[in-house]
Coordinates of C-alpha atoms and ligand atoms in Angstrom, one line a residue:
X1 CA 147.7 -19.3 -116.9
X2 CA 145.0 -21.3 -118.5
X3 CA 142.5 -21.0 -121.4
X4 CA 139.0 -22.4 -121.5
X5 CA 136.9 -22.7 -124.7
X6 CA 133.3 -21.6 -123.8
X7 CA 131.8 -21.1 -127.3
X8 CA 132.3 -21.3 -131.0
X9 CA 134.2 -24.6 -130.4
X10 CA 133.8 -26.7 -133.5
X11 CA 131.0 -24.4 -134.8
X12 CA 130.7 -21.0 -136.2
X13 CA 128.6 -19.2 -133.7
X14 CA 128.6 -18.3 -129.9
X15 CA 132.2 -17.0 -129.7
X16 CA 133.5 -17.0 -126.1
X17 CA 136.9 -17.9 -124.5
X18 CA 138.1 -17.5 -120.9
X19 CA 141.7 -16.7 -120.0
X20 CA 142.5 -17.2 -116.3
X21 CA 145.9 -15.9 -115.1
X22 CA 147.9 -17.5 -112.2
X23 CA 146.8 -14.6 -110.1
X24 CA 143.2 -15.6 -110.6
X25 CA 142.3 -12.7 -113.0
X26 CA 139.5 -13.8 -115.3
X27 CA 139.5 -12.2 -118.7
X28 CA 136.7 -13.1 -121.1
X29 CA 137.2 -12.8 -124.9
X30 CA 133.9 -12.3 -126.6
X31 CA 130.5 -13.3 -125.3
X32 CA 128.5 -14.3 -128.3
X33 CA 125.0 -15.6 -128.8
X34 CA 124.4 -18.9 -130.5
X35 CA 122.5 -18.0 -133.7
X36 CA 120.5 -20.6 -135.6
X37 CA 119.8 -19.3 -139.0
X38 CA 119.1 -15.6 -138.8
X39 CA 121.7 -13.0 -139.6
X40 CA 120.0 -10.1 -137.9
X41 CA 120.4 -11.2 -134.3
X42 CA 117.7 -13.7 -133.6
X43 CA 118.6 -16.4 -131.1
X44 CA 118.2 -20.0 -132.1
X45 CA 116.7 -22.7 -129.9
X46 CA 118.2 -25.4 -132.0
X47 CA 121.6 -25.6 -130.5
X48 CA 122.9 -29.2 -130.2
X49 CA 123.8 -28.5 -126.6
X50 CA 120.3 -27.6 -125.3
X51 CA 120.1 -24.2 -123.9
X52 CA 123.6 -23.0 -124.8
X53 CA 122.4 -19.4 -124.6
X54 CA 121.0 -19.8 -121.1
X55 CA 124.0 -21.6 -119.5
X56 CA 127.5 -20.5 -118.6
X57 CA 130.6 -22.6 -118.4
X58 CA 131.9 -20.1 -115.7
X59 CA 130.4 -17.9 -113.0
X60 CA 129.6 -14.4 -114.6
X61 CA 130.1 -12.7 -111.3
X62 CA 133.8 -13.9 -111.2
X63 CA 134.7 -12.5 -114.6
X64 CA 137.0 -9.4 -114.1
X65 CA 136.7 -8.0 -117.6
X66 CA 135.4 -8.7 -121.1
X67 CA 137.2 -7.9 -124.3
X68 CA 135.2 -7.8 -127.5
X69 CA 136.6 -8.5 -131.0
X70 CA 133.7 -7.0 -133.0
X71 CA 130.0 -6.2 -132.8
X72 CA 128.5 -9.2 -134.6
X73 CA 125.8 -10.8 -132.4
X74 CA 127.5 -14.2 -132.5
X75 CA 130.4 -12.4 -130.7
X76 CA 128.5 -10.0 -128.4
X77 CA 124.9 -11.2 -128.2
X78 CA 125.1 -12.7 -124.7
X79 CA 126.8 -9.6 -123.1
X80 CA 123.4 -8.3 -121.7
X81 CA 122.8 -11.8 -120.1
X82 CA 126.3 -11.8 -118.7
X83 CA 125.6 -8.5 -117.0
X84 CA 122.1 -9.6 -115.9
X85 CA 123.7 -12.7 -114.3
X86 CA 126.2 -10.7 -112.2
X87 CA 129.1 -9.5 -114.4
X88 CA 130.0 -5.9 -113.2
X89 CA 133.5 -5.4 -114.8
X90 CA 134.6 -3.3 -117.7
X91 CA 133.7 -4.2 -121.3
X92 CA 136.6 -3.3 -123.7
X93 CA 135.9 -2.6 -127.4
X94 CA 137.1 -0.4 -130.2
X95 CA 135.2 2.9 -130.6
X96 CA 133.2 1.7 -133.6
X97 CA 132.4 -1.7 -132.0
X98 CA 131.0 0.2 -128.9
X99 CA 128.7 2.3 -131.1
X100 CA 127.5 -0.6 -133.2
X101 CA 126.9 -2.6 -130.0
X102 CA 124.6 0.2 -128.7
X103 CA 122.4 -0.4 -131.7
X104 CA 122.7 -4.1 -132.2
X105 CA 122.3 -5.2 -128.6
X106 CA 119.2 -3.1 -128.3
X107 CA 117.9 -4.7 -131.5
X108 CA 118.7 -8.1 -130.1
X109 CA 116.9 -7.3 -126.8
X110 CA 113.8 -6.2 -128.7
X111 CA 113.9 -9.5 -130.6
X112 CA 114.3 -11.5 -127.3
X113 CA 111.4 -9.7 -125.8
X114 CA 109.2 -10.1 -128.8
X115 CA 110.0 -13.8 -129.2
X116 CA 109.1 -14.5 -125.6
X117 CA 105.9 -12.5 -125.8
X118 CA 104.9 -14.2 -129.1
X119 CA 105.6 -17.6 -127.7
X120 CA 103.6 -16.9 -124.5
X121 CA 100.6 -15.5 -126.5
X122 CA 100.5 -17.9 -129.4
X123 CA 102.5 -21.1 -129.1
X124 CA 102.6 -22.0 -125.4
X125 CA 100.6 -25.1 -124.4
X126 CA 98.4 -25.1 -121.4
X127 CA 101.0 -26.9 -119.3
X128 CA 104.1 -25.3 -120.7
X129 CA 106.0 -22.8 -118.5
X130 CA 106.0 -19.1 -119.4
X131 CA 109.0 -18.1 -121.5
X132 CA 111.1 -15.2 -120.3
X133 CA 113.3 -13.2 -122.7
X134 CA 117.1 -14.0 -122.4
X135 CA 117.5 -10.3 -121.6
X136 CA 115.6 -7.0 -121.9
X137 CA 116.2 -3.5 -123.1
X138 CA 117.0 -2.5 -119.5
X139 CA 119.9 -5.0 -119.4
X140 CA 121.3 -3.4 -122.5
X141 CA 121.1 0.0 -120.8
X142 CA 123.3 -1.3 -118.0
X143 CA 125.7 -2.9 -120.5
X144 CA 126.4 0.4 -122.1
X145 CA 127.5 1.9 -118.8
X146 CA 130.3 -0.7 -118.5
X147 CA 131.9 0.0 -121.9
X148 CA 135.4 1.4 -122.2
X149 CA 136.4 2.0 -125.8
X150 CA 139.8 2.6 -127.5
X151 CA 141.1 3.2 -131.0
X152 CA 143.3 0.8 -133.0
X153 CA 147.0 0.6 -132.4
X154 CA 147.0 2.0 -128.8
X155 CA 148.2 -0.3 -126.1
X156 CA 146.1 0.1 -122.9
X157 CA 146.1 -1.5 -119.5
X158 CA 143.3 -3.6 -118.3
X159 CA 145.2 -4.5 -115.1
X160 CA 148.7 -3.4 -113.8
X161 CA 150.2 -6.6 -115.3
X162 CA 148.1 -6.8 -118.6
X163 CA 148.1 -4.6 -121.6
X164 CA 145.9 -4.9 -124.7
X165 CA 146.3 -3.9 -128.3
X166 CA 143.5 -3.7 -130.9
X167 CA 144.6 -4.1 -134.5
X168 CA 142.3 -3.8 -137.6
X169 CA 140.9 -7.2 -138.7
X170 CA 139.1 -5.8 -141.8
X171 CA 136.0 -7.9 -141.1
X172 CA 133.3 -5.4 -140.2
X173 CA 133.4 -1.8 -139.0
X174 CA 135.4 -1.7 -135.8
X175 CA 136.5 -5.3 -136.0
X176 CA 139.8 -6.1 -134.4
X177 CA 142.3 -8.7 -133.5
X178 CA 143.1 -8.7 -129.7
X179 CA 146.7 -9.0 -128.4
X180 CA 147.3 -9.4 -124.7
X181 CA 150.7 -8.7 -123.2
X182 CA 150.7 -10.5 -119.8
X183 CA 153.5 -10.1 -117.2
X184 CA 153.5 -13.0 -114.7
X185 CA 156.1 -14.8 -112.6
X186 CA 158.9 -12.7 -114.1
X187 CA 158.1 -13.4 -117.7
X188 CA 156.1 -11.8 -120.5
X189 CA 153.6 -13.8 -122.6
X190 CA 151.8 -12.6 -125.7
X191 CA 148.4 -14.1 -126.2
X192 CA 146.4 -13.4 -129.3
X193 CA 142.8 -13.8 -130.5
X194 CA 142.1 -13.1 -134.2
X195 CA 138.4 -12.5 -133.8
X196 CA 136.9 -12.9 -137.3
X197 CA 139.4 -12.2 -140.2
X198 CA 138.2 -10.1 -143.1
X199 CA 139.4 -9.9 -146.7
X200 CA 141.9 -7.6 -148.3
X201 CA 140.7 -5.0 -150.9
X202 CA 137.1 -4.9 -149.7
X203 CA 135.0 -1.7 -150.1
X204 CA 135.0 0.7 -147.1
X205 CA 137.3 -1.3 -144.7
X206 CA 141.0 -1.4 -144.3
X207 CA 142.8 -4.7 -145.0
X208 CA 143.4 -7.2 -142.2
X209 CA 146.7 -6.4 -140.5
X210 CA 149.2 -9.0 -139.1
X211 CA 149.3 -9.1 -135.3
X212 CA 152.4 -8.6 -133.1
X213 CA 154.5 -11.8 -132.6
X214 CA 152.7 -14.1 -130.2
X215 CA 153.3 -17.1 -128.0
X216 CA 149.7 -18.4 -128.2
X217 CA 146.9 -17.7 -130.6
X218 CA 143.2 -18.5 -130.9
X219 CA 142.3 -18.3 -134.6
X220 CA 139.0 -18.4 -136.5
X221 CA 138.4 -21.1 -139.2
X222 CA 135.2 -20.1 -141.0
X223 CA 136.6 -20.6 -144.5
X224 CA 139.7 -22.5 -143.5
X225 CA 139.0 -25.2 -146.2
X226 CA 138.6 -23.0 -149.3
X227 CA 139.7 -20.2 -151.5
X228 CA 137.2 -17.7 -152.7
X229 CA 136.6 -17.7 -156.5
X230 CA 135.8 -14.0 -156.9
X231 CA 137.4 -10.7 -156.2
X232 CA 135.7 -8.8 -153.3
X233 CA 133.4 -7.0 -155.7
X234 CA 131.9 -7.6 -159.1
X235 CA 130.8 -4.2 -160.0
X236 CA 130.2 -4.9 -163.7
X237 CA 127.8 -7.7 -163.0
X238 CA 126.0 -5.6 -160.5
X239 CA 125.4 -2.9 -163.0
X240 CA 124.2 -5.4 -165.6
X241 CA 121.6 -6.8 -163.2
X242 CA 120.3 -3.3 -162.4
X243 CA 120.1 -2.3 -166.1
X244 CA 118.5 -5.5 -167.2
X245 CA 115.9 -5.4 -164.4
X246 CA 115.1 -1.7 -164.0
X247 CA 115.7 -0.3 -167.5
X248 CA 114.9 -3.3 -169.9
X249 CA 112.2 -5.1 -167.8
X250 CA 111.0 -2.0 -165.9
X251 CA 111.1 -4.0 -162.7
X252 CA 112.5 -3.8 -159.2
X253 CA 115.7 -5.2 -157.8
X254 CA 115.2 -6.5 -154.3
X255 CA 118.5 -6.9 -152.3
X256 CA 118.0 -8.7 -149.0
X257 CA 121.0 -7.6 -146.9
X258 CA 122.3 -7.7 -143.3
X259 CA 121.7 -4.3 -141.8
X260 CA 125.2 -3.7 -140.6
X261 CA 128.0 -4.0 -143.1
X262 CA 126.5 -5.5 -146.2
X263 CA 123.9 -2.8 -146.6
X264 CA 126.6 0.0 -146.3
X265 CA 128.9 -1.8 -148.8
X266 CA 126.1 -1.9 -151.4
X267 CA 125.1 1.7 -150.8
X268 CA 128.7 2.8 -151.2
X269 CA 129.0 0.8 -154.4
X270 CA 125.8 2.4 -155.7
X271 CA 127.1 5.9 -154.6
X272 CA 130.2 5.4 -156.6
X273 CA 128.2 4.2 -159.7
X274 CA 126.0 7.2 -159.4
X275 CA 129.0 9.5 -159.0
X276 CA 130.6 8.1 -162.1
X277 CA 127.3 8.3 -164.1
X278 CA 126.9 4.5 -164.5
X279 CA 123.8 4.1 -162.4
X280 CA 120.5 4.5 -164.3
X281 CA 118.3 7.3 -162.9
X282 CA 116.2 5.1 -160.7
X283 CA 115.4 5.6 -157.0
X284 CA 117.2 3.4 -154.4
X285 CA 115.5 2.7 -151.0
X286 CA 117.2 1.4 -147.9
X287 CA 114.3 0.0 -145.9
X288 CA 115.3 -1.0 -142.4
X289 CA 115.5 1.1 -139.3
X290 CA 118.6 -0.7 -138.1
X291 CA 120.4 -0.1 -141.4
X292 CA 119.6 3.6 -141.3
X293 CA 121.0 3.9 -137.7
X294 CA 124.0 1.7 -138.6
X295 CA 124.9 3.9 -141.6
X296 CA 125.1 6.9 -139.2
X297 CA 127.7 4.9 -137.1
X298 CA 129.7 4.2 -140.3
X299 CA 129.8 7.9 -141.1
X300 CA 131.2 8.7 -137.6
X301 CA 134.1 6.2 -137.8
X302 CA 136.4 7.2 -140.6
X303 CA 139.3 5.6 -138.6
X304 CA 138.0 2.3 -140.0
X305 CA 138.0 3.4 -143.6
X306 CA 140.5 2.3 -146.2
X307 CA 142.5 4.9 -148.2
X308 CA 140.4 4.4 -151.3
X309 CA 137.3 5.6 -149.3
X310 CA 139.2 8.5 -147.8
X311 CA 140.3 9.6 -151.3
X312 CA 136.7 9.2 -152.6
X313 CA 135.5 11.5 -149.8
X314 CA 137.6 14.3 -151.2
X315 CA 135.3 14.2 -154.2
X316 CA 132.1 13.2 -152.6
X317 CA 131.8 14.0 -148.9
X318 CA 128.9 11.6 -148.2
X319 CA 129.8 8.1 -149.6
X320 CA 126.5 6.7 -148.2
X321 CA 124.1 9.2 -149.8
X322 CA 123.2 10.6 -153.2
X323 CA 120.2 12.4 -154.8
X324 CA 118.0 9.4 -155.5
X325 CA 118.9 7.4 -152.4
X326 CA 116.2 7.3 -149.7
X327 CA 116.5 5.9 -146.2
X328 CA 113.2 4.6 -144.7
X329 CA 112.7 4.3 -141.0
X330 CA 108.9 4.3 -140.6
X331 CA 106.5 1.3 -141.3
X332 CA 104.3 3.6 -143.3
X333 CA 107.2 4.6 -145.6
X334 CA 108.0 0.9 -146.0
X335 CA 104.3 0.1 -146.9
X336 CA 104.2 2.9 -149.5
X337 CA 106.9 1.0 -151.5
X338 CA 104.4 -1.8 -152.1
X339 CA 102.1 0.4 -154.1
X340 CA 105.0 2.1 -156.0
X341 CA 105.0 0.5 -159.5
X342 CA 108.1 2.4 -160.7
X343 CA 111.4 0.6 -161.3
X344 CA 113.6 0.9 -158.2
X345 CA 116.2 -0.8 -156.0
X346 CA 115.1 -1.9 -152.5
X347 CA 117.8 -2.9 -150.0
X348 CA 116.1 -4.4 -146.9
X349 CA 116.9 -6.9 -144.1
X350 CA 117.2 -9.7 -143.1
X351 CA 119.8 -11.1 -145.5
X352 CA 118.4 -14.7 -145.1
X353 CA 114.8 -13.4 -145.7
X354 CA 113.5 -15.2 -142.6
X355 CA 112.7 -12.0 -140.7
X356 CA 112.3 -8.3 -141.2
X357 CA 110.7 -6.0 -143.8
X358 CA 112.3 -7.7 -146.8
X359 CA 109.7 -10.5 -146.5
X360 CA 107.0 -8.0 -147.4
X361 CA 109.0 -7.0 -150.5
X362 CA 109.4 -10.6 -151.5
X363 CA 105.7 -11.2 -151.0
X364 CA 104.9 -8.3 -153.3
X365 CA 107.5 -8.8 -156.0
X366 CA 108.6 -12.4 -156.3
X367 CA 105.6 -13.5 -158.4
X368 CA 106.5 -11.0 -161.2
X369 CA 108.9 -11.8 -164.0
X370 CA 110.0 -8.2 -164.4
X371 CA 111.7 -8.2 -160.9
X372 CA 115.0 -9.6 -159.6
X373 CA 115.9 -10.9 -156.2
X374 CA 119.7 -10.4 -155.7
X375 CA 121.2 -12.5 -153.0
X376 CA 124.4 -11.0 -151.7
X377 CA 125.2 -13.1 -148.6
X378 CA 125.3 -16.5 -146.9
X379 CA 121.8 -18.0 -146.4
X380 CA 121.3 -21.0 -144.1
X381 CA 119.8 -23.9 -146.1
X382 CA 116.5 -23.9 -144.2
X383 CA 115.8 -20.2 -144.7
X384 CA 113.8 -18.7 -147.5
X385 CA 117.0 -17.2 -148.8
X386 CA 118.7 -20.6 -148.8
X387 CA 115.8 -22.2 -150.7
X388 CA 115.9 -19.5 -153.3
X389 CA 119.6 -19.9 -153.7
X390 CA 119.1 -23.6 -154.2
X391 CA 116.7 -22.9 -157.1
X392 CA 113.2 -23.2 -155.5
X393 CA 110.4 -22.6 -157.9
X394 CA 107.9 -22.0 -155.1
X395 CA 108.3 -20.5 -151.6
X396 CA 106.3 -20.5 -148.4
X397 CA 106.5 -17.1 -146.8
X398 CA 104.5 -15.5 -144.0
X399 CA 101.8 -18.1 -144.4
X400 CA 101.5 -17.8 -148.2
X401 CA 102.6 -20.1 -151.0
X402 CA 104.4 -18.1 -153.6
X403 CA 105.5 -18.9 -157.2
X404 CA 109.0 -17.8 -157.9
X405 CA 108.8 -16.0 -161.2
X406 CA 111.3 -13.2 -160.5
X407 CA 114.9 -13.7 -161.6
X408 CA 117.1 -15.0 -158.7
X409 CA 120.7 -13.8 -158.9
X410 CA 123.5 -14.5 -156.5
X411 CA 126.7 -12.5 -155.9
X412 CA 129.0 -14.3 -153.5
X413 CA 131.9 -11.8 -153.7
X414 CA 130.7 -9.8 -150.7
X415 CA 132.0 -12.3 -148.1
X416 CA 133.3 -10.6 -145.0
X417 CA 135.4 -13.7 -144.1
X418 CA 138.9 -14.3 -145.5
X419 CA 139.6 -17.6 -147.3
X420 CA 142.5 -19.8 -146.2
X421 CA 145.1 -17.9 -148.3
X422 CA 143.9 -14.6 -146.9
X423 CA 143.8 -15.9 -143.3
X424 CA 147.3 -17.4 -143.7
X425 CA 148.5 -14.1 -145.0
X426 CA 147.4 -12.4 -141.8
X427 CA 148.9 -14.9 -139.4
X428 CA 152.0 -16.1 -141.3
X429 CA 154.3 -13.9 -139.3
X430 CA 153.5 -16.0 -136.2
X431 CA 155.3 -19.2 -137.3
X432 CA 158.6 -18.4 -135.6
X433 CA 157.3 -17.5 -132.1
X434 CA 154.0 -19.5 -131.7
X435 CA 154.1 -22.3 -129.1
X436 CA 150.5 -23.3 -129.8
X437 CA 147.4 -22.2 -131.6
X438 CA 143.8 -23.3 -131.3
X439 CA 141.2 -23.2 -134.1
X440 CA 137.7 -22.0 -133.2
X441 CA 134.7 -20.6 -135.1
X442 CA 134.4 -23.2 -137.8
X443 CA 132.8 -26.6 -138.4
X444 CA 135.0 -29.6 -137.5
X445 CA 135.5 -30.8 -141.1
X446 CA 136.6 -27.3 -142.2
X447 CA 138.8 -26.9 -139.1
X448 CA 140.6 -30.2 -139.8
X449 CA 141.4 -29.1 -143.4
X450 CA 142.5 -25.6 -142.1
X451 CA 144.8 -27.3 -139.5
X452 CA 146.4 -29.5 -142.2
X453 CA 146.9 -26.5 -144.5
X454 CA 148.5 -24.5 -141.6
X455 CA 150.8 -27.4 -140.8
X456 CA 151.8 -27.8 -144.5
X457 CA 152.7 -24.1 -144.3
X458 CA 155.0 -24.5 -141.4
X459 CA 152.9 -24.1 -138.3
X460 CA 153.6 -26.5 -135.4
X461 CA 151.1 -27.3 -132.7
X462 CA 147.5 -26.6 -133.8
X463 CA 144.6 -27.8 -131.6
X464 CA 140.9 -28.0 -132.3
X465 CA 139.2 -27.7 -128.9
X466 CA 135.8 -29.0 -128.0
X467 CA 133.3 -26.9 -126.0
X468 CA 134.4 -26.7 -122.3
X469 CA 138.0 -27.9 -123.0
X470 CA 140.6 -26.2 -120.8
X471 CA 144.3 -26.0 -121.3
X472 CA 147.1 -24.9 -118.9
X473 CA 149.8 -22.8 -120.6
X474 CA 153.3 -23.4 -119.3
Ligands
ZN1 ZN1 131.8 -11.6 -137.5

């Protein structure tokens, strides 16, 4: 059999790998979009390989099946294009990943359509060709018909000779490592793909679990060069920021957050604070239609929860809802928040502040000393979030120049990616059996350090493939 690296090779986005068996069976692992600087699904045109999102390193019609590790757009965002370009096989995912994909791919299709429409209407020069969306809502409709979903820890056949196991990766709701058991030429080979690896002891999700013993492994490398400084949550500091802003300064706390995952973690943290009487009596608004829908998916997937959350639900049956928490879907409801002068907390997307409703909340609140902007996730340097994080005193947003007078606070402890110690912990059991592993989903400098660290810790052959590299497995 052979493996070909068709995305997330020496970079952190566009995850896609092709496994071809001797029989010719083509199994695709992930089918991600290259994302350039927006965490809510917007496609970037700034890929170093021009048109990565438009081109394939294989023929989509010849792919027999697709196995997804988790729902993040950089792992799933080109699935509708794959289907549009001729893929008609089954799409395997965990149950929660399937449900999140239903929301996130639709959202991504809307963004693709809007971007193309905006370009054709506003930016296109007289001689430029018309831009077509990468895919449309109709393509997503077809995609959803090809899904087959399974729970964790249940081996299932994708072919008479191939079985697959999903095991919890603790990264986002539904995230899984993928293990393939392949019977070929009288021998059995175990091939693994970590997907993205989460952190232990995070809110909501179970801890990442070690995979069965493998012969080959594709492993992520996002934080392969570092160790996180903080525990997965800093509840005390969070409460201090809320008290200082909302009670002492009578201001608003604006929390820009990714709609899926980060928003629910913050809501759950607030729910626990409210339940234990530590939250001041102020309203909390979740202002993003995708966040509202995603929270419903969370509620429906207790199989992904850790035991702490299960125990909490015996006291409080809705961990994502309390008296003063309001979910806002409509644009009108969102606009009403602008005229609301009362202290409150507003959670809104996108996390990097370069898209979505959160921009309006920044516009209305960033020029007042009484307010706080609380950054809880990674922001690319060229985004408004990245500039605020770097200490900008002025900001250009939606055509306006704004003075940054609000407090800017950062909490990094929410990271959904394990550091090198946490990743090593998940894969350490592979040392004895592994013939080779490949590092993907990381920048080259970090991957080299991650490889060195792995080899210091007893791992043998570790490769760092380039885009398009292919390797035959003996
Ligand atoms: Zn991810």
